[in-house]
mmCIF file of C-alpha atoms in Angstrom:
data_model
loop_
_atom_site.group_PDB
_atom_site.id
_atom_site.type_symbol
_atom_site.label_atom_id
_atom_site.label_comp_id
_atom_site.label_asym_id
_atom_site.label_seq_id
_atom_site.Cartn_x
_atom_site.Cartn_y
_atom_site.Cartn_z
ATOM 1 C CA UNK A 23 -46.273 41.681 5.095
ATOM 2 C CA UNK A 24 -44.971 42.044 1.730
ATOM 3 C CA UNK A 25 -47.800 42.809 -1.178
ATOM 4 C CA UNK A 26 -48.841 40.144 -3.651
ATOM 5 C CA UNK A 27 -46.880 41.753 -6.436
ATOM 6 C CA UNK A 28 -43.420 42.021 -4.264
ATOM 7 C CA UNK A 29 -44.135 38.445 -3.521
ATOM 8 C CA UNK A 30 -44.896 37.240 -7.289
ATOM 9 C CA UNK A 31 -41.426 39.565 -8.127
ATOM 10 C CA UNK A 32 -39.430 37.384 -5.754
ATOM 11 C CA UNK A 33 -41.016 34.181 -7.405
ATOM 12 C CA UNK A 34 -39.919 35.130 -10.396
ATOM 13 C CA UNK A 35 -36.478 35.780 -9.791
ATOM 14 C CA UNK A 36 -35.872 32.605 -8.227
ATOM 15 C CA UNK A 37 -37.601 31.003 -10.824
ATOM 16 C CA UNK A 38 -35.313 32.898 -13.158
ATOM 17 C CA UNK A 39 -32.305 31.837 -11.233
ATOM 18 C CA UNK A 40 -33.730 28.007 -11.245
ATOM 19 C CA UNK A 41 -34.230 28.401 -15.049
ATOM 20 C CA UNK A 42 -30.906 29.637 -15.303
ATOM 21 C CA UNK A 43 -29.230 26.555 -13.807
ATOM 22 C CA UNK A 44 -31.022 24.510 -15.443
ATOM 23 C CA UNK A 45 -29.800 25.707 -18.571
ATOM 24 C CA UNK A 46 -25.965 25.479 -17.250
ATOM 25 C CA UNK A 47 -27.136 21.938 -16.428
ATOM 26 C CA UNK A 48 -28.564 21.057 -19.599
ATOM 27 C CA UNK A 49 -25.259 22.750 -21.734
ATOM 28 C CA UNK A 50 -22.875 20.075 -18.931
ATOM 29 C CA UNK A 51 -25.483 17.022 -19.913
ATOM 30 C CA UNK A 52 -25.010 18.002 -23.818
ATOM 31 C CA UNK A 53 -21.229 17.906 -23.624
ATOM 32 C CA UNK A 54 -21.265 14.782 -21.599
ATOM 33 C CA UNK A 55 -23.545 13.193 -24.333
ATOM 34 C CA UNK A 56 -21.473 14.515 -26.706
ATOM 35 C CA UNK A 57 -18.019 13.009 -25.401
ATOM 36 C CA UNK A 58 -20.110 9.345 -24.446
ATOM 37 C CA UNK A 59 -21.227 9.505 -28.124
ATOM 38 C CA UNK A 60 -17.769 9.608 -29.095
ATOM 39 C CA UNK A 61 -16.487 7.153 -26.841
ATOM 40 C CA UNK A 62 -18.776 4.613 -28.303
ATOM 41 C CA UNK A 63 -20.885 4.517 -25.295
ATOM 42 C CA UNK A 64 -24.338 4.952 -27.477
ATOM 43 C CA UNK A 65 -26.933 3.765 -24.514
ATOM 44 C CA UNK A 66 -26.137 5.877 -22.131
ATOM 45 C CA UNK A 67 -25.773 8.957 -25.061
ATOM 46 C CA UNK A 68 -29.237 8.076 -25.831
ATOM 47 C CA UNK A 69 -30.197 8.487 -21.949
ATOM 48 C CA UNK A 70 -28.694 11.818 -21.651
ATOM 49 C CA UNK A 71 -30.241 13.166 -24.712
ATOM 50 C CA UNK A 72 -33.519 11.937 -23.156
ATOM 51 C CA UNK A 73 -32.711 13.816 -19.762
ATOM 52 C CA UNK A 74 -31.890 17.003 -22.023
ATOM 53 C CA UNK A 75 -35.853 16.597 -23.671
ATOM 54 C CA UNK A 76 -37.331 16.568 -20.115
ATOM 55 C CA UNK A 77 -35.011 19.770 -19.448
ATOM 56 C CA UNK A 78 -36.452 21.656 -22.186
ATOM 57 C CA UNK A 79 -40.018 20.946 -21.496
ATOM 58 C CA UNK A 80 -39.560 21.891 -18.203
ATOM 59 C CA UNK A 81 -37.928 24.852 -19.259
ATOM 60 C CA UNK A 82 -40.438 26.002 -20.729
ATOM 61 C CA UNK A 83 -42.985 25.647 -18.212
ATOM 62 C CA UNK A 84 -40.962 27.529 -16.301
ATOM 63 C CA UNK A 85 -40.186 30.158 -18.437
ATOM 64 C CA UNK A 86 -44.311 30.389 -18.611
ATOM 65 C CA UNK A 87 -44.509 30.830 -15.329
ATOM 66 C CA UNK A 88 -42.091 33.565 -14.444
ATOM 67 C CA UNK A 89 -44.069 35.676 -17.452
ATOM 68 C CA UNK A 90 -47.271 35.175 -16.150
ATOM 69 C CA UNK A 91 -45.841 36.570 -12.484
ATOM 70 C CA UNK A 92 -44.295 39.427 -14.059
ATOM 71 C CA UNK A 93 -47.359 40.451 -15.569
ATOM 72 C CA UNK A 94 -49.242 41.007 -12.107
#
């Protein structure tokens, strides 16, 4: 049975790697917002960039959580 601190490790990389996509998600949203904002398309801009906000805050959450397993 693997120790508490082997099993936090492996929670934290895969948080790491979730975090991770979620940034390459957030970078495709942006450019997609960018090009709709462009192509006059203003409401659905305005969605995206709201979609982006709820990345970052869950980003950081995230990113909380994978320090506070790497510190056990």
């Amino acid at each position: 049975m693997p120790s508490d601190s082997d099993s936090n490790i492996a929670t934290a990389d895969a948080l790491t790697l979730l975090l991770h996509n979620q940034h390459a998600l957030g970078a495709a949203i942006e450019e997609v917002t960018k090009w709709l904002s462009e192509s006059g398309v203003q409401p659905v801009a305005e969605n995206a960039v709201e979609a982006m906000k709820t990345l970052d805050t869950n980003a950081k959450a995230i990113t909380d959580a994978i320090t506070r397993l790497r510190q056990f």
